[in-house]
Coordinates of C-alpha atoms and ligand atoms in Angstrom, one line a residue:
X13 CA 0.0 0.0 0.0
X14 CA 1.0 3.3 -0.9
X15 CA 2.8 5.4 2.3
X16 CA 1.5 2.8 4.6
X17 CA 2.7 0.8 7.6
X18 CA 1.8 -2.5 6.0
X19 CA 1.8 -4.6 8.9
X20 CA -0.4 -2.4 11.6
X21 CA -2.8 -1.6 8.9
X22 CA -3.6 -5.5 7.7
X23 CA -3.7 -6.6 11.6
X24 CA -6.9 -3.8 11.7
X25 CA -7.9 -2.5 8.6
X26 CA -9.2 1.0 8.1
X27 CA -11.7 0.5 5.3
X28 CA -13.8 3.3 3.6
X29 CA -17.1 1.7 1.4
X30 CA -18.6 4.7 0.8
X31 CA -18.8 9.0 1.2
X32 CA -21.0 12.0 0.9
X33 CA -20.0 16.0 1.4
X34 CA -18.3 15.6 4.8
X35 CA -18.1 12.1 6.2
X36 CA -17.2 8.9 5.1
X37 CA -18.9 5.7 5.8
X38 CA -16.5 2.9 6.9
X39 CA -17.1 -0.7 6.6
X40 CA -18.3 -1.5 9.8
X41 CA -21.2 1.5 8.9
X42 CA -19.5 3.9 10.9
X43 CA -19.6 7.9 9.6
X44 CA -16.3 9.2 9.9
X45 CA -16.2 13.5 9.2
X46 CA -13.4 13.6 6.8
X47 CA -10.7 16.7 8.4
X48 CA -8.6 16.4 5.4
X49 CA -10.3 16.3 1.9
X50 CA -9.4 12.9 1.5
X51 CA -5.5 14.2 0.7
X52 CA -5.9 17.3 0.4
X53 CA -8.4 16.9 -2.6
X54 CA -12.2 16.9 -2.1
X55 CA -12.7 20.2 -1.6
X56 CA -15.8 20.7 -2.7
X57 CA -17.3 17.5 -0.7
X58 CA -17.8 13.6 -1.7
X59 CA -19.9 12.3 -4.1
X60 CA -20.8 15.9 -5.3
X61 CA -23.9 15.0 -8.1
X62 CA -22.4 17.6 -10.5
X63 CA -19.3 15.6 -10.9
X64 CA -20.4 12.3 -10.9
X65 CA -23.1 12.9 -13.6
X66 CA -20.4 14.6 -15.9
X67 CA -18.2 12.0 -15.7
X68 CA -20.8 9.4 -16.2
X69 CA -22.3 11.3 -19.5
X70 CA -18.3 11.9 -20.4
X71 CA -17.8 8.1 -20.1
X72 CA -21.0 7.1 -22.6
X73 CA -20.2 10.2 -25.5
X74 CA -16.5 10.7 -25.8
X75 CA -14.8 7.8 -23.7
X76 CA -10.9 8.3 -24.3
X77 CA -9.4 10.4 -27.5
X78 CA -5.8 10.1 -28.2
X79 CA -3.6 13.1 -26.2
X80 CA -0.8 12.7 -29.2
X81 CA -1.4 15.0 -32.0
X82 CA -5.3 15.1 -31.9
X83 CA -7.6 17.2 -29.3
X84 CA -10.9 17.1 -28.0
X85 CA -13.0 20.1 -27.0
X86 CA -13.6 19.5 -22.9
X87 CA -9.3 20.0 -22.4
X88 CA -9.8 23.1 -24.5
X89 CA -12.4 24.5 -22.2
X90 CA -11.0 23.5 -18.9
X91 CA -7.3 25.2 -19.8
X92 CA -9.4 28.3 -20.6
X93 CA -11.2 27.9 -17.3
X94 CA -8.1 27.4 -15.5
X95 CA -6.2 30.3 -17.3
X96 CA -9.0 32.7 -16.3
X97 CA -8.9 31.2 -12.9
X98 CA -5.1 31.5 -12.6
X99 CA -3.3 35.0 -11.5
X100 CA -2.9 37.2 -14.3
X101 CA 0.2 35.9 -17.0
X102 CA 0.1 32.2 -16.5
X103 CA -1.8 31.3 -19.9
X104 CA -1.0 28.5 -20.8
X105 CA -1.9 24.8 -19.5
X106 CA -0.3 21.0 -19.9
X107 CA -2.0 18.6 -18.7
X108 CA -0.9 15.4 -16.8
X109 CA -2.4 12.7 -14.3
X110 CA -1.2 13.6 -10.8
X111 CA 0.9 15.8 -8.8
X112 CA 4.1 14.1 -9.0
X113 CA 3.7 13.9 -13.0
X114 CA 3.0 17.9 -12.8
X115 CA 6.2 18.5 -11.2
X116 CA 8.3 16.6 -13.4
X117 CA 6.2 18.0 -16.1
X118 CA 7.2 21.4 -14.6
X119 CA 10.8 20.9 -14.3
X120 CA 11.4 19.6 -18.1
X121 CA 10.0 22.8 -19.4
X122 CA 12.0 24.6 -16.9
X123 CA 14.9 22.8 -18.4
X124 CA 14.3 22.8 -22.3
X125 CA 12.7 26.3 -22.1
X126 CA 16.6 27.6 -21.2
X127 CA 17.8 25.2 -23.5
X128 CA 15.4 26.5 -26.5
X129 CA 16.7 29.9 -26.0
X130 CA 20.2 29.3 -26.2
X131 CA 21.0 29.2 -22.2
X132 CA 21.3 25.7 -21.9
X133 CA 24.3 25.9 -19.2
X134 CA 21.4 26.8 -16.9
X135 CA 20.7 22.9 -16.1
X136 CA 20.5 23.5 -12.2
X137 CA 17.3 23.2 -9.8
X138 CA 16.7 24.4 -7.1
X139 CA 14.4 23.1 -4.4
X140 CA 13.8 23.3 -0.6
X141 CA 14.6 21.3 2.5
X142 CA 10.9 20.0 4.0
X143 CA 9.7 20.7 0.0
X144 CA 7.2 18.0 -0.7
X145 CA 6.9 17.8 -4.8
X146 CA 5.7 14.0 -5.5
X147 CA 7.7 10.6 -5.7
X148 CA 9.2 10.5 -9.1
X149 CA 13.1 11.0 -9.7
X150 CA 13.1 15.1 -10.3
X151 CA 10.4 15.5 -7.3
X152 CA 12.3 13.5 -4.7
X153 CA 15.4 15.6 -6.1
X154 CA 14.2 19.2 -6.0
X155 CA 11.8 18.0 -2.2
X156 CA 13.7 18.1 1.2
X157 CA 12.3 15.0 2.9
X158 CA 15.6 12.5 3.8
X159 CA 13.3 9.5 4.5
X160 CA 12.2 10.1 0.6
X161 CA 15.2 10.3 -1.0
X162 CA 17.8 8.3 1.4
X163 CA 17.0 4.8 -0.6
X164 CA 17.4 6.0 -3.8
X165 CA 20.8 6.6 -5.2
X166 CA 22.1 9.6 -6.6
X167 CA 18.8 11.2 -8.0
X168 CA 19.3 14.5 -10.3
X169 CA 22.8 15.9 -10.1
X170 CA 23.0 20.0 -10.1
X171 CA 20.5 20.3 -7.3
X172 CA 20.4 22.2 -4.4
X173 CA 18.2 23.6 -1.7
X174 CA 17.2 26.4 0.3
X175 CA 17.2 26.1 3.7
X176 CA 13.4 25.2 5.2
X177 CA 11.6 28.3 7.4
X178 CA 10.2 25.8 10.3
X179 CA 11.4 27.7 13.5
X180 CA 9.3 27.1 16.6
X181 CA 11.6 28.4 19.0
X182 CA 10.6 32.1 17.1
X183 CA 7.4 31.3 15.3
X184 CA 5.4 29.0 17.8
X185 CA 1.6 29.1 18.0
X186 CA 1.6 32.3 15.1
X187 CA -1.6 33.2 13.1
X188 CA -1.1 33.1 9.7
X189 CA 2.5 34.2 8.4
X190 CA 5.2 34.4 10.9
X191 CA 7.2 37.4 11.4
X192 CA 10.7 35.6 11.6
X193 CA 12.3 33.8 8.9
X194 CA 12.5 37.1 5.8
X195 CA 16.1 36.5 5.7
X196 CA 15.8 32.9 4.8
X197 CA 14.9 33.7 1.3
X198 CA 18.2 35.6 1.1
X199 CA 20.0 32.1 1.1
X200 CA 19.4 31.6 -2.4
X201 CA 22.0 35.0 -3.3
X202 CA 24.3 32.4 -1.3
X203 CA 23.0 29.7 -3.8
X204 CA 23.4 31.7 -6.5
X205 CA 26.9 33.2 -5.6
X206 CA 28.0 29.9 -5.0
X207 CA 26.8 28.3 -8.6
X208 CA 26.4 31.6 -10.9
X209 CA 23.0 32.6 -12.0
X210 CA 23.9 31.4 -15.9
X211 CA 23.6 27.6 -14.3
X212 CA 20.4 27.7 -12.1
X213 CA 17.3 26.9 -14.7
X214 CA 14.8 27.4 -11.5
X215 CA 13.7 27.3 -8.1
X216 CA 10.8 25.3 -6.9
X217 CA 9.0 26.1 -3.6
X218 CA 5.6 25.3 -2.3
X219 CA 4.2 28.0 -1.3
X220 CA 2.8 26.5 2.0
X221 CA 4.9 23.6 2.7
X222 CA 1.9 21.0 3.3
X223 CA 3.5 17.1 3.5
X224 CA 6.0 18.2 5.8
X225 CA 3.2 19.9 8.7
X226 CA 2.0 22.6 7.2
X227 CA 5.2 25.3 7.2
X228 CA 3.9 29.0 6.2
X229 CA 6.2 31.2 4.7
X230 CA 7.1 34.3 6.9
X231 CA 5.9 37.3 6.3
X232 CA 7.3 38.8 2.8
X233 CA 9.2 35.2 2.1
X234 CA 7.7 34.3 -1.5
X235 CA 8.2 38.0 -2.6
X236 CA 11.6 37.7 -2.3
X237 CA 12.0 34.6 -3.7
X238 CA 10.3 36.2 -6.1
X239 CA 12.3 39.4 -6.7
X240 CA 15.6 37.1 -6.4
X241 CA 14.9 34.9 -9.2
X242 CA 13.5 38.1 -11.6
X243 CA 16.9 39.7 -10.9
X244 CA 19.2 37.0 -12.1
X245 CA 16.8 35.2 -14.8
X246 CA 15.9 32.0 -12.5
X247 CA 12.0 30.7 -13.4
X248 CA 9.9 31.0 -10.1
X249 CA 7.7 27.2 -9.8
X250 CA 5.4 27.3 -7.4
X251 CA 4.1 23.6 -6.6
X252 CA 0.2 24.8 -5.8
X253 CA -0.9 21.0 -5.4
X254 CA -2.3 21.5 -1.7
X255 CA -2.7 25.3 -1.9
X256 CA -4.3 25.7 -5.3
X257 CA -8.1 25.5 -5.7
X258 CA -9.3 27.8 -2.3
X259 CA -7.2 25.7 0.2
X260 CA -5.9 29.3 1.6
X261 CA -9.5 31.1 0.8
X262 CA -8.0 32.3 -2.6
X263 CA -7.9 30.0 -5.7
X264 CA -4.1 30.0 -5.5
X265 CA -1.6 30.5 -2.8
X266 CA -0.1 32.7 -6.1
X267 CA -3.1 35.2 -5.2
X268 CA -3.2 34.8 -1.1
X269 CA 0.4 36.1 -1.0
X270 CA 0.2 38.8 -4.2
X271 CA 3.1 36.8 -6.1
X272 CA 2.7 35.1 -9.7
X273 CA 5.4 32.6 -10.7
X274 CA 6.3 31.5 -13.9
X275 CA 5.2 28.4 -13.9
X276 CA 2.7 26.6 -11.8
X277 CA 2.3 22.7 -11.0
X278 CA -1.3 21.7 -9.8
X279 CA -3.6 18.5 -9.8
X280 CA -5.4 16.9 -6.7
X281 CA -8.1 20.1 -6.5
X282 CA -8.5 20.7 -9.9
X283 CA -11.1 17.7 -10.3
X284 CA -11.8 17.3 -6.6
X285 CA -9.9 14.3 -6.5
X286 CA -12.2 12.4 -8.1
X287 CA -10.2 11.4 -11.6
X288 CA -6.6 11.8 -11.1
X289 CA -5.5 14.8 -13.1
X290 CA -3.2 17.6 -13.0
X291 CA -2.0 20.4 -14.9
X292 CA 0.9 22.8 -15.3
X293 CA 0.3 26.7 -16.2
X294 CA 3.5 28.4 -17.8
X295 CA 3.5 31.9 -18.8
X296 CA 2.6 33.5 -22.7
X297 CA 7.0 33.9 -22.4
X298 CA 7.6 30.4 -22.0
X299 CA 4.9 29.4 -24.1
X300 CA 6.1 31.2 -26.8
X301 CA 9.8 30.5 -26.8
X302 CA 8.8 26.9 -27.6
X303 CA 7.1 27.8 -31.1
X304 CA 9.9 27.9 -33.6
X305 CA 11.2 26.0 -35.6
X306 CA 9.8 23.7 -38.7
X307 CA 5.3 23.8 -38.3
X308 CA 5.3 20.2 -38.4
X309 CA 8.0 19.3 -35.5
X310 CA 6.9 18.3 -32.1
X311 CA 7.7 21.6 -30.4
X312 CA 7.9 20.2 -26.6
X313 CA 9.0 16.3 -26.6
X314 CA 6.7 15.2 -23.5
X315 CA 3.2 13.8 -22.5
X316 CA 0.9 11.1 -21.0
X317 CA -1.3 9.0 -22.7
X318 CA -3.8 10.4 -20.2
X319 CA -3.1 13.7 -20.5
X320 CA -6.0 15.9 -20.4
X321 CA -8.1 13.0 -20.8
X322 CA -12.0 13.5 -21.8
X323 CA -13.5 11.9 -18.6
X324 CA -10.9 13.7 -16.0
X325 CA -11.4 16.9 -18.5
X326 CA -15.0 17.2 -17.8
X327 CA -14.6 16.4 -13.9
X328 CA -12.5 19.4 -13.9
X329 CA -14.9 21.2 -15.7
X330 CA -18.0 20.0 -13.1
X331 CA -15.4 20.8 -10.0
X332 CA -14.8 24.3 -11.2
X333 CA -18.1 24.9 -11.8
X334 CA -18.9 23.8 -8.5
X335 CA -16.7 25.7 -6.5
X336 CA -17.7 28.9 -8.8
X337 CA -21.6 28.4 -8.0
X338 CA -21.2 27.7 -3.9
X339 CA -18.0 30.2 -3.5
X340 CA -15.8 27.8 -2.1
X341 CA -12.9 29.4 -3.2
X342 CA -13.6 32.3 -0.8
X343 CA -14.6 30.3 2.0
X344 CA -11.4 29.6 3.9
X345 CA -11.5 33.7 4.0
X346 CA -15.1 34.0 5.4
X347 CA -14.0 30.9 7.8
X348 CA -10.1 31.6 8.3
X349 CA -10.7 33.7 12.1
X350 CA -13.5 31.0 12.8
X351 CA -10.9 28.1 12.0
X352 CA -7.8 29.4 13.7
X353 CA -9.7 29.9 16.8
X354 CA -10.7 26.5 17.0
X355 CA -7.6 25.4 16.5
X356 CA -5.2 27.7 19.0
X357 CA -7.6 26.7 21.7
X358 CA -5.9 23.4 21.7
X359 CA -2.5 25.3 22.9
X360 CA -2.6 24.4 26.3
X361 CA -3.2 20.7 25.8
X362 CA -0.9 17.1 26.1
X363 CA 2.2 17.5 24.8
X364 CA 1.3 20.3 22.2
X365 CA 4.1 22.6 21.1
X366 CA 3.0 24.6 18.1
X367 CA -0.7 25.4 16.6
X368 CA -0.1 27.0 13.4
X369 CA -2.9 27.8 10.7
X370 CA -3.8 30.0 7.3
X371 CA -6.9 29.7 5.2
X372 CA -8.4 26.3 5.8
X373 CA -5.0 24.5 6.5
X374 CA -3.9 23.6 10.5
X375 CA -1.8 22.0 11.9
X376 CA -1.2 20.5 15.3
X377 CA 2.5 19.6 16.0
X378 CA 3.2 16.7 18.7
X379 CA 6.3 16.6 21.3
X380 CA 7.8 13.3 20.3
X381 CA 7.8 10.6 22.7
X382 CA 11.6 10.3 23.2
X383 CA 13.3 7.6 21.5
X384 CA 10.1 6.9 19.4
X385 CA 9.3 9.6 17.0
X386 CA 5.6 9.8 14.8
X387 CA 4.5 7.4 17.2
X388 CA 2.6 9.7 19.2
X389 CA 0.8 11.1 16.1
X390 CA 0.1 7.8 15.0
X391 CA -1.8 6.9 17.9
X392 CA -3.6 10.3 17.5
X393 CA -4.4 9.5 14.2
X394 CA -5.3 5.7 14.6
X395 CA -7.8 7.2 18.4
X396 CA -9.3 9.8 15.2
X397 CA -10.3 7.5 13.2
X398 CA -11.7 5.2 15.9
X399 CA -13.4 7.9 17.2
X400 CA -15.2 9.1 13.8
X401 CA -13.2 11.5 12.6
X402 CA -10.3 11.3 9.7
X403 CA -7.1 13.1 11.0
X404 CA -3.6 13.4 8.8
X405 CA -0.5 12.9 10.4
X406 CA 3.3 13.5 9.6
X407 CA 5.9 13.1 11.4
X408 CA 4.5 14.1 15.2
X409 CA 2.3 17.1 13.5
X410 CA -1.4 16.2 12.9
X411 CA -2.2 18.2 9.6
X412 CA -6.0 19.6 9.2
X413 CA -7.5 20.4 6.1
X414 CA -11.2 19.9 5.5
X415 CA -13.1 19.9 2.4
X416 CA -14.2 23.7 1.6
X417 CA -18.1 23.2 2.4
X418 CA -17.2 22.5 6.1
X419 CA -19.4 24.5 8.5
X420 CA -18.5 25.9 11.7
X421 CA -20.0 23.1 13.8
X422 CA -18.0 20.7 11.8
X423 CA -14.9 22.3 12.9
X424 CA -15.8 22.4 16.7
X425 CA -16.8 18.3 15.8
X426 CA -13.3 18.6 14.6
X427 CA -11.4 20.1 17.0
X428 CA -13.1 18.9 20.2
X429 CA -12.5 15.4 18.8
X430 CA -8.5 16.2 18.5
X431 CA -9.3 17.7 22.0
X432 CA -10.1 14.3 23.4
X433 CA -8.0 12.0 21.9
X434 CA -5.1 14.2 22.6
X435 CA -6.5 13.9 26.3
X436 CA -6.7 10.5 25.8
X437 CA -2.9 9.2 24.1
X438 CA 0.1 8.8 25.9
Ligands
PLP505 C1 3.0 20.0 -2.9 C2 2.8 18.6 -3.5 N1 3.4 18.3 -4.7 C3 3.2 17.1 -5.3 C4 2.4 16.2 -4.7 C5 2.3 14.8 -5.4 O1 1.0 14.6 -5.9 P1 0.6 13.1 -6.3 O2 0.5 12.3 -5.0 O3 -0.7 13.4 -7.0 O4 1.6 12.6 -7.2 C6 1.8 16.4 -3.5 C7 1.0 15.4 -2.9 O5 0.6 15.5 -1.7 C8 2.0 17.7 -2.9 O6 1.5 17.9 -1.7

């Protein structure tokens, strides 16, 4: 099983049958309210009847048409959506089947885009410790998680990372952005000193770090990534899998924070998690550097078989409509002070040592039990779940994130349910 501890889950399954909007229904008939959008993806709900019927009609009219060198109308429409969606200057879309494939999908452009025109000796990336971006070769290469990259070799050579902006002895228990950590963006001039600017190709950050507990960027942090990678010609990815589609009460972490990369890697969201799909938005610049050459040459040697595939194309289409019609996009505004209340009243209980939140994203972080680290989350999670509620854990932080139709007395469910069990674990 994917991320799994094999062994505890088969001695005591935790089995979903079915869903609708907040809960889950396990298999022993048990509702479980679901505090994370499955992983980080339903936002608009479960079983939302706008999606399934599109998908269903999708399925009987136009079931698959070849992504190679012939189109169908529903990928069309759903990159216009998404451009008009997107912060101003990202126009243009690929498509691919997940957030890993997005990244790497991110980083080849990134890559042949310098290469198409004429700065090819700009082959590095750079990436982020904590940084979260997938399991494929380039993602586990760019992303800062040891335990994800230890087993497997040397990965991409000309990488390197910033440092992360986790600092609890300065930032613990903050609302929203912390005020210390500014000068850690300045590391990449130390980056760039140390390589030269005419090797880097790009920088990829996410602009909350979710996978790794939920790390906000300090206050003025992604604007001077941003102004630092303008300066000496370095593309600016953001990696807007968790943040994009009104996780922050904005449709992109891009808009929360005011700052528009270059390019920008998306999927679980963008079809509620329903049909795996992701896509890639680059800007009209990059875009346009690719179309020289001969009319009849492949311009950008990449793609899925499943990219931007009918049925996952007009799930997209139903999930944007859906968040358009019910404003979910703007609710982890409206919600935001109702949420981080919540959540900081847990400060003062077992063994918590940081409550951090922004938009509809918490997090809870653990003291490890010494000598034994994650197993205190663990239990917290494995109590959750036992006790009806569905609970994300990594490392010892328990990660919230709830699908974007949660009401308030879902979150005091919520949070008085974290409440007990943290009562409750050793
Ligand atoms: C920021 C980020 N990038 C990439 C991914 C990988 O997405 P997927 O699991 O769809 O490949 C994730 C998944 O959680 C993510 O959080």
């Amino acid at each position: 099983m994917p991320f799994t501890a094999n062994r505890q889950f088969k001695k005591a399954p935790r089995m979903f049958v079915g869903a609708k909007d907040m809960h889950y229904t396990t298999s022993d008939g048990r509702q479980v309210l679901d505090g994370t959008a499955g992983l980080w993806c339903v936002n608009a709900g479960h079983c939302r009847p706008k999606i399934t019927e599109a998908i269903a009609r999708q399925a009987a009219e136009l079931d698959y048409a070849p992504a190679f060198q012939m189109g169908h109308p529903k990928a069309f429409e759903l990159a216009n959506q998404l451009v008009q969606l997107a912060p101003q200057g990202l126009d243009h879309v690929l498509f691919t089947n997940s957030g890993s494939e997005s990244v790497e999908t991110a980083l080849k452009v990134a890559l042949a885009y310098h290469r198409v025109k004429g700065e090819g000796s700009r082959f590095r990336l750079i990436g982020r410790e904590r940084g979260y971006h997938g399991v494929n070769f380039g993602g586990i290469s760019v992303g800062g998680i040891v335990s994800n990259r230890k087993m497997f070799g040397t990965l991409l050579t000309g990488v390197d990372h910033l440092p992360h902006t986790h600092n609890l002895a300065k930032n613990a228990f903050t609302r929203g952005e912390p005020d210390h950590g500014l000068d850690l963006a300045d590391e990449l001039e130390r980056i760039v000193t140390l390589h030269d600017a005419s090797t880097i190709a790009a920088v990829i950050v996410e602009p909350v770090a979710g996978s790794t507990g939920v790390l906000i960027p300090p206050k003025g942090y992604l604007q001077r990534l941003r102004d630092i990678t303008k300066k000496h010609g370095i593309l600016l990815i953001f990696d807007e899998v968790i943040t994009g589609f009104g996780r922050l009460g904005t449709p992109f972490a891009a808009d929360y924070f005011g700052v528009t990369p270059d390019i920008m890697v998306t999927a679980k969201g963008l079809t509620n998690g329903v049909i795996p799909m992701g896509a890639v938005l680059v800007s009209s610049e990059i875009h346009d550097t690719f179309m020289q050459g001969p009319e009849h040459v492949i311009e950008f040697m990449h793609g899925y078989t499943y990219s931007g595939n009918p049925i996952a194309s007009a799930a997209g289409l139903a999930t944007l409509e859906t968040y358009k019609e019910e404003g979910l996009l703007q609710r982890g505004t409206e919600l935001g002070p109702y949420w981080a209340d919540a959540l900081h009243s847990l400060k003062d209980e077992p063994n918590v040592i940081d409550v951090r939140n922004i938009g509809l994203v918490g997090a809870i972080e653990l003291q490890p039990i010494a000598g034994e680290p994650t197993k205190r989350a663990f239990s917290a999670f494995v109590k959750a779940f036992e006790s009806g509620f569905l609970i994300r854990t990594t490392g010892d932080i328990i990660a919230l994130s709830p699908p974007l139709i949660v009401q308030k007395h879902h979150i005091d469910e919520l949070v008085d349910g974290i409440r007990t069990v943290l009562r409750a674990i050793p």
